[in-house]
Short mmCIF file of C-alpha atoms and ligand atoms in Angstrom, two decimals:
data_model
loop_
_atom_site.label_atom_id
_atom_site.label_comp_id
_atom_site.label_asym_id
_atom_site.label_seq_id
_atom_site.Cartn_x
_atom_site.Cartn_y
_atom_site.Cartn_z
CA MET K 178 -12.14 -31.86 5.73
CA PRO K 179 -14.39 -29.72 7.97
CA ASP K 180 -17.53 -31.57 9.06
CA SER K 181 -19.91 -28.99 7.56
CA HIS K 182 -20.69 -29.54 3.89
CA LEU K 183 -21.22 -25.78 3.47
CA GLN K 184 -18.32 -24.14 1.67
CA THR K 185 -16.75 -21.04 3.12
CA ILE K 186 -16.21 -18.39 0.50
CA VAL K 187 -13.76 -15.55 0.17
CA CYS K 188 -13.84 -13.36 -2.89
CA CYS K 189 -11.94 -10.87 -4.95
CA LEU K 190 -13.90 -7.76 -5.95
CA GLY K 191 -12.33 -5.81 -8.77
CA GLN K 192 -12.22 -4.81 -12.37
CA PRO K 193 -12.74 -7.33 -15.17
CA VAL K 194 -9.86 -9.80 -15.20
CA ALA K 195 -8.98 -12.41 -17.77
CA GLY K 196 -7.45 -14.61 -15.10
CA ASN K 197 -6.41 -14.19 -11.52
CA PRO K 198 -3.09 -15.57 -10.23
CA THR K 199 -4.18 -14.91 -6.65
CA GLN K 200 -7.28 -17.06 -7.08
CA PHE K 201 -5.18 -19.93 -8.46
CA MET K 202 -2.65 -19.59 -5.62
CA ILE K 203 -5.20 -19.31 -2.79
CA GLU K 204 -7.37 -22.18 -4.02
CA ARG K 205 -4.24 -24.38 -4.18
CA ALA K 206 -3.43 -23.36 -0.60
CA PHE K 207 -6.98 -24.22 0.53
CA ARG K 208 -6.56 -27.69 -0.92
CA ALA K 209 -3.10 -28.12 0.65
CA ALA K 210 -4.59 -27.15 4.04
CA ARG K 211 -7.51 -29.56 3.43
CA LEU K 212 -10.04 -26.73 3.65
CA ASP K 213 -13.16 -27.06 1.51
CA TRP K 214 -13.20 -23.32 0.86
CA ARG K 215 -13.57 -21.35 -2.38
CA TYR K 216 -12.01 -18.13 -3.65
CA LEU K 217 -14.24 -16.41 -6.21
CA THR K 218 -13.17 -13.68 -8.61
CA LEU K 219 -16.08 -11.30 -9.08
CA GLU K 220 -16.21 -8.39 -11.49
CA VAL K 221 -17.75 -5.34 -9.83
CA SER K 222 -18.32 -1.95 -11.44
CA PRO K 223 -17.87 1.20 -9.28
CA GLU K 224 -21.64 1.87 -9.18
CA ASN K 225 -22.24 -1.63 -7.81
CA LEU K 226 -19.55 -1.62 -5.12
CA ALA K 227 -21.92 -0.81 -2.21
CA ALA K 228 -24.29 -3.58 -3.30
CA ALA K 229 -21.40 -6.03 -3.73
CA VAL K 230 -20.16 -5.42 -0.17
CA ALA K 231 -23.75 -5.74 1.12
CA GLY K 232 -23.86 -9.02 -0.83
CA MET K 233 -20.70 -10.22 0.93
CA ARG K 234 -22.44 -9.60 4.24
CA ALA K 235 -25.75 -11.17 3.20
CA LEU K 236 -24.13 -14.28 1.75
CA GLY K 237 -21.83 -14.78 4.75
CA PHE K 238 -18.53 -14.53 2.84
CA LYS K 239 -15.58 -14.86 5.20
CA GLY K 240 -13.70 -12.00 3.57
CA GLY K 241 -11.86 -11.24 0.40
CA ASN K 242 -9.41 -9.18 -1.59
CA ILE K 243 -10.16 -5.83 -3.13
CA THR K 244 -8.37 -4.77 -6.29
CA ILE K 245 -8.23 -1.78 -8.62
CA PRO K 246 -10.37 0.37 -8.85
CA HIS K 247 -12.04 -0.21 -5.47
CA LYS K 248 -9.18 -0.10 -2.94
CA VAL K 249 -10.04 3.40 -1.71
CA ALA K 250 -13.78 3.53 -2.44
CA VAL K 251 -14.48 0.36 -0.44
CA ILE K 252 -13.45 2.03 2.85
CA GLU K 253 -16.77 3.81 3.41
CA HIS K 254 -18.59 0.47 3.25
CA LEU K 255 -16.49 -1.21 5.97
CA ASP K 256 -16.79 -1.23 9.76
CA GLY K 257 -13.14 -0.60 10.65
CA LEU K 258 -9.55 -0.47 9.38
CA SER K 259 -6.17 -1.78 10.47
CA GLN K 260 -3.50 0.80 11.30
CA ALA K 261 -1.71 0.24 7.97
CA ALA K 262 -4.90 0.44 5.89
CA GLU K 263 -5.87 3.63 7.71
CA LEU K 264 -2.47 5.24 7.05
CA MET K 265 -2.40 4.13 3.40
CA GLY K 266 -6.03 5.10 2.83
CA ALA K 267 -6.41 1.87 0.85
CA VAL K 268 -7.71 -1.65 1.53
CA ASN K 269 -6.77 -4.79 -0.38
CA CYS K 270 -8.04 -7.39 2.08
CA ILE K 271 -11.27 -7.74 4.08
CA ASN K 272 -11.84 -9.93 7.08
CA ARG K 273 -15.17 -10.74 8.67
CA GLU K 274 -15.24 -10.76 12.45
CA GLY K 275 -18.75 -11.62 13.53
CA ASP K 276 -20.96 -9.15 11.69
CA ARG K 277 -18.17 -6.68 11.07
CA LEU K 278 -16.15 -6.32 7.87
CA LEU K 279 -12.65 -5.02 8.63
CA GLY K 280 -10.23 -3.58 6.09
CA GLU K 281 -6.55 -4.55 6.00
CA ASN K 282 -3.73 -3.87 3.56
CA THR K 283 -1.40 -6.81 3.01
CA ASP K 284 0.64 -5.54 0.01
CA GLY K 285 3.24 -3.70 2.08
CA LYS K 286 3.38 -6.45 4.72
CA GLY K 287 4.01 -9.04 2.01
CA PHE K 288 6.88 -6.96 0.70
CA VAL K 289 8.45 -6.40 4.12
CA GLN K 290 8.27 -10.13 4.84
CA SER K 291 10.20 -10.82 1.61
CA LEU K 292 12.72 -8.14 2.50
CA LYS K 293 13.28 -9.58 5.97
CA GLU K 294 14.42 -12.84 4.36
CA GLN K 295 17.45 -10.83 3.13
CA ILE K 296 17.91 -7.90 5.53
CA ASP K 297 16.42 -6.41 8.72
CA PRO K 298 14.77 -3.11 7.66
CA GLN K 299 15.31 -1.53 11.09
CA GLY K 300 17.61 1.52 10.79
CA LYS K 301 18.18 1.08 7.02
CA ARG K 302 18.28 3.74 4.29
CA VAL K 303 15.96 3.07 1.37
CA VAL K 304 15.63 4.39 -2.19
CA LEU K 305 12.09 3.75 -3.49
CA PHE K 306 11.08 4.32 -7.11
CA GLY K 307 7.39 5.13 -7.67
CA ALA K 308 4.55 6.71 -5.71
CA GLY K 309 1.52 4.65 -6.82
CA GLY K 310 -0.47 2.11 -4.82
CA ALA K 311 2.36 -0.42 -4.44
CA ALA K 312 4.92 2.23 -3.44
CA ARG K 313 2.50 3.73 -0.93
CA ALA K 314 1.84 0.36 0.72
CA ILE K 315 5.55 -0.50 0.83
CA ALA K 316 6.64 2.92 2.13
CA VAL K 317 4.10 2.90 4.98
CA GLU K 318 5.04 -0.65 6.08
CA LEU K 319 8.75 0.15 5.85
CA GLY K 320 8.10 3.20 8.05
CA LEU K 321 6.20 1.04 10.56
CA SER K 322 9.13 -1.45 10.45
CA GLY K 323 11.61 1.19 11.61
CA VAL K 324 13.61 2.15 8.53
CA GLU K 325 15.85 5.18 9.06
CA HIS K 326 15.14 7.14 5.88
CA ILE K 327 13.29 6.83 2.56
CA THR K 328 14.32 8.70 -0.59
CA LEU K 329 11.28 8.60 -2.84
CA VAL K 330 12.09 8.96 -6.53
CA ASN K 331 9.10 9.73 -8.74
CA ARG K 332 8.44 11.24 -12.15
CA THR K 333 5.32 13.18 -11.11
CA GLU K 334 5.99 15.69 -8.34
CA GLN K 335 2.50 15.98 -6.87
CA ARG K 336 2.03 12.23 -6.37
CA GLY K 337 5.53 11.92 -4.91
CA GLN K 338 5.07 14.90 -2.56
CA GLU K 339 1.77 13.54 -1.23
CA LEU K 340 3.44 10.28 -0.24
CA VAL K 341 6.47 12.01 1.28
CA ASP K 342 4.15 14.24 3.36
CA LEU K 343 2.23 11.18 4.56
CA LEU K 344 5.48 9.47 5.57
CA ASN K 345 6.88 12.50 7.43
CA GLN K 346 3.66 13.60 9.09
CA LYS K 347 1.67 10.45 9.84
CA VAL K 348 4.06 7.48 9.70
CA GLU K 349 6.84 9.52 11.29
CA VAL K 350 9.64 8.20 9.13
CA ARG K 351 12.07 10.66 7.58
CA ALA K 352 11.47 10.89 3.84
CA ASP K 353 12.31 13.22 0.99
CA LEU K 354 11.43 13.45 -2.68
CA THR K 355 13.67 13.45 -5.75
CA ILE K 356 12.00 14.20 -9.05
CA TRP K 357 13.07 11.53 -11.54
CA ASP K 358 14.84 13.10 -14.45
CA GLY K 359 17.37 11.01 -16.39
CA ASP K 360 19.35 8.12 -14.95
CA TYR K 361 19.17 8.18 -11.15
CA GLN K 362 22.45 7.76 -9.27
CA ILE K 363 22.04 5.63 -6.14
CA PRO K 364 23.57 7.41 -3.09
CA GLU K 365 26.39 5.27 -1.70
CA GLU K 366 25.00 5.07 1.86
CA THR K 367 21.84 3.30 0.54
CA ASP K 368 21.04 -0.15 1.99
CA VAL K 369 17.88 -1.10 0.05
CA VAL K 370 16.72 -0.13 -3.47
CA ILE K 371 13.15 -0.88 -4.58
CA ASN K 372 11.44 -0.57 -7.94
CA ALA K 373 7.75 -0.02 -7.11
CA THR K 374 6.85 1.39 -10.54
CA SER K 375 5.18 -0.61 -13.27
CA ILE K 376 8.29 -0.39 -15.49
CA GLY K 377 9.12 -3.98 -16.46
CA LEU K 378 5.54 -5.25 -16.26
CA GLY K 379 5.02 -7.53 -19.25
CA ASP K 380 8.35 -6.50 -20.76
CA PRO K 381 11.58 -8.24 -19.66
CA ASP K 382 13.65 -5.72 -21.67
CA ALA K 383 12.12 -2.55 -20.17
CA ARG K 384 14.81 -0.41 -18.64
CA LEU K 385 14.46 1.43 -15.32
CA PRO K 386 16.22 4.81 -15.66
CA VAL K 387 18.95 4.11 -13.09
CA ASP K 388 22.73 4.29 -13.39
CA THR K 389 23.26 0.68 -12.28
CA THR K 390 27.02 1.19 -11.98
CA THR K 391 26.20 3.12 -8.76
CA LEU K 392 24.76 -0.07 -7.19
CA THR K 393 27.18 -1.83 -4.84
CA SER K 394 27.30 -5.43 -3.63
CA GLU K 395 26.24 -4.37 -0.09
CA MET K 396 22.84 -3.22 -1.40
CA VAL K 397 19.70 -5.34 -1.49
CA VAL K 398 17.60 -4.66 -4.61
CA ALA K 399 13.90 -5.52 -4.92
CA ASP K 400 11.41 -5.27 -7.76
CA VAL K 401 7.62 -5.46 -7.28
CA VAL K 402 6.98 -6.55 -10.85
CA PHE K 403 6.05 -10.25 -10.77
CA ASN K 404 5.36 -10.94 -14.44
CA PRO K 405 8.01 -11.49 -15.59
CA PRO K 406 9.72 -11.85 -12.20
CA GLN K 407 13.23 -11.54 -13.65
CA THR K 408 13.23 -7.90 -14.72
CA GLN K 409 16.11 -6.23 -16.49
CA PHE K 410 16.70 -4.15 -13.34
CA LEU K 411 17.11 -7.30 -11.20
CA THR K 412 19.44 -8.87 -13.77
CA GLU K 413 21.66 -5.77 -13.83
CA SER K 414 21.58 -5.52 -10.02
CA ALA K 415 22.68 -9.16 -9.69
CA ASN K 416 25.50 -8.41 -12.16
CA GLN K 417 26.64 -5.67 -9.76
CA GLY K 418 26.77 -8.29 -6.97
CA CYS K 419 23.57 -7.16 -5.18
CA ARG K 420 21.24 -9.58 -3.40
CA THR K 421 17.91 -9.41 -5.25
CA ILE K 422 14.24 -10.00 -4.39
CA ASP K 423 11.61 -10.54 -7.08
CA GLY K 424 7.92 -9.55 -7.06
CA LEU K 425 6.69 -13.14 -6.76
CA GLY K 426 7.84 -13.25 -3.13
CA MET K 427 5.72 -10.20 -2.30
CA LEU K 428 2.70 -11.69 -4.04
CA VAL K 429 3.11 -15.04 -2.27
CA ASN K 430 3.62 -13.40 1.11
CA GLN K 431 0.60 -11.11 0.83
CA GLY K 432 -1.35 -14.26 -0.06
CA VAL K 433 0.03 -16.08 3.00
CA ILE K 434 -0.95 -13.12 5.19
CA GLY K 435 -4.46 -12.92 3.67
CA PHE K 436 -4.86 -16.69 4.08
CA HIS K 437 -4.01 -16.35 7.77
CA VAL K 438 -6.38 -13.38 8.18
CA TRP K 439 -9.29 -15.50 6.88
CA THR K 440 -8.45 -18.97 8.20
CA ALA K 441 -6.07 -18.43 11.18
CA ILE K 442 -3.91 -21.11 9.52
CA ASP K 443 -0.33 -20.68 8.29
CA ALA K 444 -0.37 -21.48 4.58
CA ASP K 445 2.42 -23.39 2.88
CA ALA K 446 4.30 -20.60 1.04
CA ALA K 447 6.20 -23.10 -1.14
CA VAL K 448 2.93 -24.60 -2.42
CA MET K 449 1.65 -21.12 -3.18
CA ARG K 450 4.79 -20.04 -5.03
CA GLU K 451 4.72 -23.25 -7.06
CA ALA K 452 1.06 -22.58 -7.98
CA LEU K 453 1.92 -19.05 -9.09
CA GLU K 454 4.83 -20.22 -11.20
CA GLU K 455 2.56 -22.82 -12.80
CA TYR K 456 -0.12 -20.20 -13.48
CA LEU K 457 2.38 -17.74 -14.95
CA GLU K 458 4.01 -20.58 -16.95
CA LEU K 459 7.47 -19.81 -15.56
P1 NDP D 269 0.20 2.69 -10.10
O1 NDP D 269 -0.35 2.94 -11.44
O2 NDP D 269 -0.58 3.10 -8.87
O3 NDP D 269 1.64 3.44 -9.99
C1 NDP D 269 2.62 3.28 -10.99
C2 NDP D 269 3.89 4.05 -10.58
O4 NDP D 269 4.85 3.77 -11.61
C3 NDP D 269 3.72 5.55 -10.51
O5 NDP D 269 4.51 6.07 -9.47
C4 NDP D 269 4.26 6.01 -11.88
O6 NDP D 269 4.82 7.31 -11.83
C5 NDP D 269 5.37 5.01 -12.11
N1 NDP D 269 5.67 4.85 -13.53
C6 NDP D 269 4.98 4.15 -14.45
N2 NDP D 269 5.59 4.23 -15.65
C7 NDP D 269 6.69 5.01 -15.49
C8 NDP D 269 7.72 5.47 -16.35
N3 NDP D 269 7.75 5.13 -17.64
N4 NDP D 269 8.69 6.25 -15.84
C9 NDP D 269 8.70 6.58 -14.52
N5 NDP D 269 7.74 6.19 -13.65
C10 NDP D 269 6.74 5.42 -14.13
O7 NDP D 269 0.56 1.15 -10.05
P2 NDP D 269 0.73 0.20 -8.75
O8 NDP D 269 1.53 0.93 -7.74
O9 NDP D 269 -0.59 -0.35 -8.37
O10 NDP D 269 1.57 -1.01 -9.37
C11 NDP D 269 2.94 -0.86 -9.70
C12 NDP D 269 3.53 -2.22 -10.01
O11 NDP D 269 3.50 -3.01 -8.82
C13 NDP D 269 2.77 -3.02 -11.07
O12 NDP D 269 3.73 -3.62 -11.92
C14 NDP D 269 2.05 -4.08 -10.26
O13 NDP D 269 1.87 -5.28 -11.00
C15 NDP D 269 3.04 -4.31 -9.14
N6 NDP D 269 2.45 -4.89 -7.94
C16 NDP D 269 3.01 -6.03 -7.47
C17 NDP D 269 2.51 -6.62 -6.33
C18 NDP D 269 3.13 -7.87 -5.85
O14 NDP D 269 2.56 -8.51 -4.95
N7 NDP D 269 4.30 -8.25 -6.35
C19 NDP D 269 1.36 -6.04 -5.60
C20 NDP D 269 0.87 -4.81 -6.16
C21 NDP D 269 1.40 -4.27 -7.30
P3 NDP D 269 3.92 8.66 -11.90
O15 NDP D 269 3.41 8.88 -10.52
O16 NDP D 269 4.90 9.67 -12.35
O17 NDP D 269 2.82 8.38 -12.90
#
């Protein structure tokens, strides 16, 4: 244990939550690392965000996570951003360095770390479903990791086009948009297929509109949905012989990265995954 009896606190500022898997996972990791730290989940309304960040400063919090709906709005209250957070225009992790609060985005990094356990993203061709916060974080990090091309498939054109423009113009990765209409056929030269929509969240039978017979065994297929982690899309992809990656890996890895940002210690990912599985009753 550290010699000071004062507890170091990190926090999660966000919308009302019934429970927080990240809190459960991070507190377990603090204990495993023998750190007498706490991770608090704090409900903050949009009109109180400025005061909440000022409170983090005043109370000496070491940092925290930021969740919906504050990931964009928090930026104006911070003192600086990482390259990824700046490109994404969204922050999900804050680190205190001296008196400065710095914004980071660990969602995409967590995903890329999971992907690298299966395949090196450098030079690969990716099909990415979705254009929301998770897709944006993943697409930017994949671009920074040197993928060759991203085909973004999204239902709503405007949201999809905004992300494709960001990728082409600021991240400098080649990307184009396909409007999702009916079952999508995966192009045969694709290396990596990612569901970054919320289809499958809370519903193991939800079907992603994809012609899964166009998946081949050379493709790696990932799903960001972590509850339940075994989505119908992953089951069908495994049946086609694909290597699959579930959303729990991304959640664990973004936790490991956040843990390191705050503590400069490498967390035990296995302990964190076990905690998550316990929390989600898997
Ligand atoms: P958003 O609401 O920002 O985006 C949702 C995306 O899903 C949009 O692109 C939306 O399309 C698309 N979508 C939703 N329903 C449908 C549908 N029926 N048909 C076609 N497209 C649909 O959500 P987030 O990006 O924040 O989250 C997405 C998922 O990622 C959630 O399940 C979340 O739990 C998960 N997540 C997992 C993380 C992890 O660590 N594993 C981390 C962060 C998120 P449109 O633009 O057309 O509306």
